Amino acid sequence: MHAAWTEDLAQGRTSIMVAATNDDVAYLNERARLHRVVAQEVADDGVRLADGTTAGVGDIVVTRQNDRLLRHGSTDYVKNGDLWTVTGIHGDGALDVRHREHRTRTVLPAAYVGEHVQLGYATTVHRCQGMTVDVARVLVDDSMEREHLYTGITRGRESNHLYVVTEELLDVSLHHQPRPDAAARSVLEAVLGRGDSEAAALTTAVAERDAAASLAALVPAYEDAYATALDPAAVGRMGDVVRAVYPPEHAERVVSDDAWPHLAGLLYRHQRTGADLAELLVAHLDGLAGARSPAALLAWQLDEPVLAGRRDGLPVWITPPPPDGSGHANGRDAVGHQPPTEDPAVADWLRAQAQRISDRLDELTRRTAEHPPVWAAALPAAPDIESPERLVWDHHVREIVAYRDRYSVDADSPLGKPVPTDSPMGRARAAAEAALTALDALNDAPGGAEHDRLREIEREQALEQTERSLEELQQGFIDPLGPMHQHLGILGDGAGPGLG
């Protein structure tokens, strides 16, 4: 397990080891750090952390409490479960850190480090909820419960691996050879048969699947793949464009800004629509001199490209999927580069992901029409499904549910509280607000007895939906451990990764 984790890091992947007990986690963390110290990948000395371990320059740490005052990048803040690389140590015990996913930087004050920072090589199943990495490696013993196993094996976006602890004794007759695969299967069957309660385990599976299907999960993965995987050289080319257009002092401030990766992805999406990047950049040069974050300012000024006549079923604030055999409207960019060569496999994945997003919006719009939630009390009733007016109603409601699902808005009014307009969330809210206006509706929540009546109806409908999902799970129509079966194949011949 440790050797495989080491290989993950050597290949540039984010990886986490997961175990059931604090003792196992402490051992894995200490072993991982010792290995990296011996390999001279991290400094031996460092700062004492909340878990009693030490972190030096080069170590990976995890933050364990949300703190909106600790900002990184242009819009984000330090969250529970974030993984960081230590890049510097202050005399008072504060840490300079770089985010493992976004590459943005911040400073963690000494008081926060001493109370809420731990080594980030291994974690318990309880602590890994909400964490997402490239690869998760889970240590399983017979003390683990089913819902905890499910949590552990859904942390890796690329793959999840099980390492099963067995204590198999030789048969007294010595007629049978040891069967480590059978012993591992026995442990897993015991774990799958154990849980706090049947309903709790199944409800957890339903909630996890619904969260994974939400726009809050689908859209960031889609946009990130667009910016970094479809054309891996795009960020470098966008930097060349900025340097060719702007004076050196402005260009270097832009490309060294924490918000540069976001701006580079935005410029790339504009280029794919045929925009003249040099013209776009020159138009916004004057305001950069005094900007604290010139890349963030440029991104806000440029906004997402808007294509007329889109037919992909996505809101205007989501990048359209690459068409089959996609090309570029202009032959070269501002510095004479040929159009980029895009990875066809990534392009296929993006088209499939865009379809998943569109399908999710279809489902949410249908639910709003058939079983209006509390927030929909402000909307006009859905017209008859066969009427032309229903198409218009669906179109506008689709924008509203897209905003709510993407940003996890749970207010009783359609759009919730106002948000800053100079942010991606603000632009998505503006599109939803335009849809609300087109429906001749207000951003109001029902009050008094009407609110209570609608809330009770919503609870009953949610309970019915959960019961239907639980019934499907129990009857095998939906596999609650589908991600584990997909990645590990443990219910096949028993020879999946981690068992052989």
XYZ file of C-alpha atoms in Angstrom:
500
model
C 0.000 0.000 0.000
C 2.751 2.452 0.971
C 4.845 1.490 -2.069
C 1.893 2.035 -4.403
C 1.151 5.389 -2.755
C 4.800 6.409 -3.240
C 4.519 5.546 -6.936
C 1.369 7.690 -7.192
C 3.302 10.719 -5.943
C 6.217 9.956 -8.257
C 3.775 10.082 -11.190
C 2.432 13.465 -10.088
C -0.938 12.201 -8.828
C -2.705 13.318 -5.689
C -3.144 10.232 -3.526
C -4.387 9.440 -0.024
C -4.113 6.377 2.215
C -7.274 5.677 4.208
C -7.599 3.489 7.312
C -10.231 2.753 9.934
C -8.291 3.593 13.108
C -6.266 6.566 14.342
C -3.368 4.258 15.193
C -3.142 2.960 11.617
C -3.352 6.498 10.242
C -0.609 7.720 12.587
C 1.634 4.835 11.528
C 1.022 5.440 7.809
C 1.629 9.190 8.149
C 4.851 8.731 10.104
C 6.123 6.063 7.718
C 5.334 8.193 4.678
C 7.107 11.210 6.139
C 10.158 9.179 7.187
C 10.418 7.760 3.674
C 10.300 11.244 2.159
C 12.848 12.610 4.647
C 15.286 9.780 3.858
C 14.742 10.422 0.149
C 15.502 14.121 0.820
C 12.124 15.105 -0.610
C 11.132 16.994 2.567
C 13.028 18.774 5.334
C 13.665 16.806 8.524
C 12.871 19.682 10.859
C 9.630 21.610 10.852
C 6.580 22.757 12.788
C 4.539 20.674 15.237
C 1.003 20.017 13.951
C -2.351 19.374 15.611
C -1.924 15.589 15.419
C 1.441 15.679 17.215
C 3.458 15.063 14.048
C 5.891 17.426 12.345
C 5.663 19.089 8.931
C 8.621 20.572 7.094
C 9.124 22.139 3.695
C 7.905 19.675 1.052
C 5.477 17.815 3.321
C 1.831 17.323 2.346
C -0.636 18.532 4.978
C -4.409 18.637 5.278
C -6.486 21.463 6.763
C -9.264 20.389 9.128
C -11.437 23.470 9.556
C -13.122 25.872 7.153
C -11.817 29.428 7.499
C -13.266 31.997 5.101
C -10.727 34.589 6.235
C -7.852 32.492 4.871
C -8.112 33.120 1.127
C -6.288 31.502 -1.784
C -6.664 32.322 -5.439
C -9.184 34.977 -6.370
C -12.352 33.474 -4.900
C -11.554 30.426 -2.750
C -10.844 29.941 0.962
C -9.241 27.278 3.167
C -11.575 24.314 3.671
C -11.737 21.154 5.724
C -10.165 18.344 3.703
C -7.991 20.540 1.456
C -4.547 19.087 0.726
C -1.503 21.389 0.608
C 2.240 21.232 0.027
C 4.355 23.154 2.565
C 6.583 25.643 0.714
C 7.932 27.676 3.632
C 8.028 27.984 7.420
C 7.829 31.220 9.409
C 9.607 31.806 12.697
C 6.334 31.917 14.614
C 5.183 28.528 13.255
C 3.037 29.748 10.362
C 3.217 27.796 7.114
C 3.428 28.924 3.499
C 1.417 26.349 1.528
C 0.386 25.597 -2.054
C -2.937 23.893 -2.843
C -2.398 20.407 -4.304
C -5.246 20.747 -6.825
C -5.521 24.426 -7.729
C -1.821 25.351 -7.224
C -2.881 28.540 -5.446
C -0.993 29.763 -2.366
C -1.765 31.083 1.088
C -0.283 31.420 4.573
C -1.686 29.342 7.442
C -1.222 31.243 10.741
C 0.585 29.501 13.595
C -2.551 29.258 15.741
C -4.475 27.583 12.909
C -1.562 25.210 12.203
C -1.396 24.111 15.837
C -5.114 23.339 16.043
C -6.345 22.411 12.572
C -3.469 21.091 10.395
C -2.333 17.455 10.149
C -0.047 15.443 7.903
C -1.925 14.639 4.707
C -0.502 11.304 3.629
C -3.151 9.202 5.401
C -6.532 9.817 7.015
C -9.375 7.985 8.711
C -12.562 7.088 6.849
C -14.423 9.588 9.027
C -12.057 12.410 8.074
C -11.922 11.704 4.346
C -15.564 12.666 3.704
C -15.627 15.533 1.222
C -12.055 14.848 0.101
C -11.351 14.156 -3.586
C -7.982 12.946 -4.928
C -6.714 11.200 -8.045
C -6.143 7.878 -6.254
C -7.464 6.524 -2.942
C -5.860 3.494 -1.263
C -7.994 2.044 1.530
C -6.821 -0.317 4.282
C -9.735 -2.617 5.150
C -9.988 -4.861 8.211
C -12.899 -6.676 9.786
C -13.661 -3.764 12.142
C -14.793 -1.491 9.298
C -18.480 -0.870 8.600
C -20.158 -0.855 5.206
C -20.939 2.860 5.027
C -17.342 3.703 5.947
C -16.049 1.404 3.219
C -18.287 3.148 0.705
C -16.971 6.544 1.811
C -13.375 5.391 1.437
C -13.701 3.873 -2.013
C -15.403 6.925 -3.526
C -12.612 9.425 -2.788
C -10.500 8.724 -5.901
C -11.562 10.294 -9.178
C -9.269 8.032 -11.251
C -9.138 4.853 -9.190
C -9.758 3.383 -5.739
C -7.854 0.382 -4.350
C -8.539 -1.901 -1.384
C -5.851 -3.519 0.788
C -7.548 -6.169 2.893
C -6.045 -7.275 6.231
C -6.412 -11.059 6.671
C -5.354 -13.443 9.422
C -5.675 -16.812 7.714
C -4.550 -19.944 9.591
C -3.277 -23.059 7.829
C -5.771 -25.947 7.690
C -4.875 -28.610 10.255
C -4.902 -31.371 7.644
C -2.537 -29.415 5.428
C -4.494 -30.776 2.435
C -5.455 -27.330 1.247
C -3.172 -24.510 0.215
C -3.786 -21.080 1.816
C -6.309 -18.952 -0.105
C -5.537 -15.269 0.513
C -8.151 -14.270 -2.079
C -10.832 -16.252 -0.226
C -9.731 -14.761 3.096
C -9.925 -11.263 1.637
C -13.361 -12.005 0.213
C -14.484 -13.213 3.642
C -13.359 -9.949 5.264
C -15.124 -7.887 2.614
C -18.333 -9.889 2.928
C -18.251 -9.302 6.681
C -17.766 -5.554 6.159
C -20.558 -5.379 3.587
C -22.861 -7.194 5.996
C -22.159 -4.822 8.866
C -23.463 -1.286 9.325
C -25.038 1.061 11.802
C -28.370 0.108 10.239
C -29.677 -1.111 6.911
C -31.558 2.097 6.261
C -28.590 4.287 7.230
C -26.248 2.481 4.856
C -28.667 2.601 1.942
C -29.613 6.205 2.610
C -25.918 7.089 2.603
C -25.554 5.397 -0.774
C -28.536 7.313 -2.176
C -27.184 10.634 -0.867
C -23.687 9.953 -2.222
C -25.052 9.076 -5.656
C -27.262 12.154 -5.782
C -24.334 14.372 -4.793
C -22.150 12.774 -7.463
C -24.851 13.435 -10.087
C -25.281 17.109 -9.138
C -23.933 20.016 -11.158
C -21.822 20.893 -8.101
C -19.799 17.753 -8.925
C -20.221 17.497 -12.708
C -19.468 21.076 -13.814
C -16.111 21.634 -12.001
C -14.774 18.330 -13.373
C -15.982 19.293 -16.855
C -14.471 22.788 -16.818
C -11.206 21.547 -15.288
C -10.810 18.903 -17.999
C -11.534 21.562 -20.627
C -8.822 23.836 -19.241
C -6.097 21.291 -18.472
C -6.654 17.980 -20.257
C -8.264 18.643 -23.638
C -5.171 20.494 -24.797
C -2.406 20.275 -22.144
C -0.236 22.872 -23.927
C -3.013 25.491 -23.915
C -1.893 27.270 -20.730
C 1.610 27.755 -22.125
C 0.273 29.072 -25.425
C -2.028 31.510 -23.656
C 1.002 32.779 -21.727
C 2.813 33.361 -25.027
C -0.179 35.365 -26.263
C -0.193 37.572 -23.160
C 3.562 38.199 -23.429
C 3.237 39.056 -27.107
C 0.443 41.580 -26.508
C 1.291 43.214 -23.153
C 4.424 45.083 -22.063
C 6.770 42.804 -20.083
C 5.930 44.316 -16.669
C 2.185 43.773 -17.170
C 2.550 40.344 -18.806
C 4.629 38.888 -15.963
C 2.200 40.189 -13.334
C -0.648 38.451 -15.178
C 1.001 35.049 -15.745
C 2.449 34.894 -12.207
C -0.896 35.742 -10.587
C -2.631 33.010 -8.558
C -5.687 33.469 -10.807
C -3.673 32.873 -13.999
C -4.757 29.218 -14.534
C -8.400 30.344 -14.471
C -7.698 33.190 -16.916
C -5.674 30.908 -19.201
C -8.568 28.456 -19.402
C -10.951 31.330 -20.142
C -8.698 32.671 -22.922
C -8.504 29.176 -24.391
C -12.294 28.895 -24.466
C -12.507 32.286 -26.209
C -9.936 31.133 -28.746
C -11.958 28.024 -29.502
C -14.931 30.197 -30.457
C -12.799 32.103 -32.980
C -12.168 35.223 -30.889
C -9.140 37.433 -31.583
C -7.247 37.118 -28.297
C -4.947 40.053 -29.017
C -7.949 42.310 -29.562
C -9.602 41.109 -26.352
C -6.463 41.651 -24.272
C -5.621 45.085 -25.690
C -9.138 46.314 -24.916
C -8.547 45.710 -21.187
C -4.918 46.800 -20.788
C -5.534 50.212 -19.210
C -7.071 48.966 -15.967
C -4.311 46.509 -15.024
C -1.740 48.896 -13.569
C -3.291 49.243 -10.113
C -5.059 45.873 -9.928
C -4.168 43.665 -6.954
C -4.954 40.563 -9.023
C -4.646 41.466 -12.728
C -5.524 37.940 -13.899
C -8.699 37.891 -11.804
C -9.643 41.352 -13.087
C -9.123 40.276 -16.708
C -11.176 37.111 -16.163
C -14.039 39.154 -14.733
C -13.874 41.658 -17.615
C -13.708 39.001 -20.341
C -16.369 36.677 -18.892
C -17.268 33.394 -20.587
C -17.708 33.377 -24.379
C -21.361 33.365 -25.394
C -22.393 31.563 -28.569
C -25.656 32.410 -30.272
C -27.976 29.579 -31.163
C -26.485 27.000 -28.793
C -28.222 23.621 -28.945
C -26.229 21.653 -26.386
C -28.760 22.078 -23.574
C -26.265 23.788 -21.246
C -26.595 27.214 -19.591
C -24.622 30.040 -21.218
C -22.154 30.095 -18.294
C -21.001 26.518 -18.997
C -18.511 26.024 -21.810
C -20.083 24.304 -24.823
C -18.750 20.795 -25.515
C -16.275 20.320 -28.357
C -18.119 19.276 -31.530
C -17.085 16.139 -33.390
C -14.080 16.946 -35.548
C -13.893 20.390 -33.954
C -11.683 23.005 -35.476
C -11.000 26.662 -34.917
C -12.430 29.604 -36.735
C -9.119 31.425 -37.111
C -6.020 29.791 -38.491
C -3.437 31.144 -36.042
C -3.428 32.936 -32.716
C -1.758 36.220 -31.787
C 1.758 34.763 -31.816
C 1.369 32.629 -34.924
C 0.650 29.251 -33.306
C -1.207 26.714 -35.374
C -4.558 25.582 -33.925
C -3.953 23.150 -31.031
C -4.187 19.415 -31.363
C -6.827 18.206 -28.943
C -6.887 14.817 -27.278
C -9.797 12.943 -28.929
C -10.347 10.769 -25.854
C -10.730 13.860 -23.666
C -13.031 15.440 -26.251
C -15.221 12.314 -26.161
C -15.301 12.450 -22.351
C -16.258 16.136 -22.417
C -19.154 15.454 -24.792
C -20.350 12.625 -22.549
C -20.007 14.820 -19.449
C -21.947 17.628 -21.145
C -24.715 15.132 -21.873
C -24.764 14.072 -18.212
C -25.113 17.726 -17.199
C -27.946 18.222 -19.694
C -29.696 15.047 -18.504
C -29.439 16.237 -14.905
C -31.077 19.540 -15.854
C -33.852 17.668 -17.676
C -34.524 15.656 -14.529
C -34.491 18.669 -12.178
C -36.813 20.636 -14.480
C -39.226 17.686 -14.667
C -39.208 17.301 -10.868
C -39.953 21.018 -10.418
C -42.946 20.764 -12.750
C -44.385 17.544 -11.296
C -43.569 18.059 -7.609
C -42.883 21.770 -7.004
C -40.471 22.324 -4.082
C -40.948 25.174 -1.607
C -38.800 27.634 -3.572
C -40.951 27.091 -6.705
C -43.983 28.681 -4.983
C -42.803 31.979 -6.479
C -43.072 30.605 -10.032
C -46.164 30.351 -12.200
C -47.562 26.828 -12.355
C -46.157 24.619 -15.092
C -48.351 24.750 -18.237
C -49.765 21.569 -19.732
C -46.963 19.401 -21.034
C -48.365 19.404 -24.577
C -48.674 23.190 -24.826
C -46.136 25.511 -26.513
C -45.996 27.551 -23.302
C -44.494 24.549 -21.508
C -41.374 24.745 -23.679
C -40.852 28.360 -22.625
C -41.512 27.543 -18.954
C -39.071 24.620 -19.055
C -36.394 26.791 -20.692
C -36.479 29.418 -17.946
C -36.868 27.005 -15.034
C -33.884 25.084 -16.402
C -31.694 28.179 -15.866
C -32.908 28.516 -12.281
C -32.399 24.866 -11.300
C -28.982 24.932 -12.990
C -27.884 27.775 -10.727
C -29.342 26.167 -7.605
C -27.796 22.748 -8.306
C -24.380 24.076 -9.340
C -23.943 26.235 -6.253
C -25.959 24.120 -3.777
C -28.517 26.856 -3.122
C -31.009 25.522 -0.555
C -32.944 28.737 0.162
C -36.748 28.819 0.138
C -36.686 31.571 -2.507
C -35.736 30.733 -6.110
C -32.282 32.359 -6.054
C -31.497 32.846 -2.377
C -29.351 35.742 -1.217
C -27.504 38.098 -3.610
C -23.879 37.230 -4.383
C -21.024 39.350 -5.809
C -21.572 39.893 -9.523
C -17.859 39.758 -10.356
C -17.614 35.994 -9.855
C -18.630 32.847 -11.755
C -21.423 32.304 -9.231
C -22.593 35.883 -9.746
C -22.765 35.431 -13.506
C -24.710 32.187 -13.164
C -27.089 33.913 -10.765
C -27.564 36.760 -13.264
C -28.675 34.242 -15.898
C -31.089 32.665 -13.412
C -32.378 36.106 -12.409
C -33.086 36.914 -16.067
C -35.042 33.655 -16.325
C -36.998 34.524 -13.171
C -37.870 37.918 -14.640
C -38.956 36.301 -17.911
C -41.371 34.152 -15.883
C -42.736 37.337 -14.322
C -41.783 36.009 -10.889
C -40.038 37.490 -7.861
C -37.256 36.093 -5.703
C -39.623 35.624 -2.780
C -40.082 32.784 -0.322
C -43.551 31.745 0.870
C -44.341 32.779 4.416
C -46.326 31.624 7.413
C -48.812 28.794 7.041
C -48.205 28.507 3.286
C -44.503 27.892 3.871
C -45.251 25.202 6.459
C -47.787 23.519 4.164
C -45.389 23.430 1.217
C -42.502 22.265 3.396
C -44.571 19.326 4.667
C -45.504 18.364 1.110
C -41.840 18.593 0.116
C -40.822 16.353 3.023
C -43.414 13.744 2.069
C -42.287 13.795 -1.561
C -38.628 13.526 -0.536
C -39.473 10.578 1.713
C -41.346 8.839 -1.118
C -38.409 9.404 -3.490
C -35.941 8.053 -0.925
C -38.104 5.005 -0.294
C -38.281 4.303 -4.040
C -34.502 4.610 -4.301
C -33.992 2.368 -1.264
C -36.305 -0.231 -2.777
C -34.314 -0.161 -6.016
C -31.097 -0.552 -4.034
C -32.459 -3.474 -2.032
C -33.779 -5.196 -5.158
C -30.472 -4.741 -6.936
C -31.641 -2.311 -9.619
C -29.006 0.141 -8.363
C -25.694 -1.077 -6.957
C -24.875 1.036 -3.866
C -21.219 0.054 -4.185
C -21.075 0.474 -7.948
C -17.916 2.602 -7.923
C -16.096 -0.103 -5.938
C -17.256 -2.898 -8.249
C -16.337 -0.856 -11.316
C -12.791 -0.131 -10.178
C -11.984 -3.290 -8.282
C -13.999 -6.139 -9.758
C -14.141 -7.815 -6.344
C -17.467 -9.515 -7.049
C -16.095 -11.201 -10.157
C -13.242 -13.680 -9.839
C -11.846 -12.134 -6.673
C -8.659 -11.056 -8.404
C -9.283 -7.304 -8.523
C -6.591 -4.779 -7.508
C -5.681 -5.092 -3.863
C -6.678 -8.754 -3.724
C -4.087 -10.405 -5.923
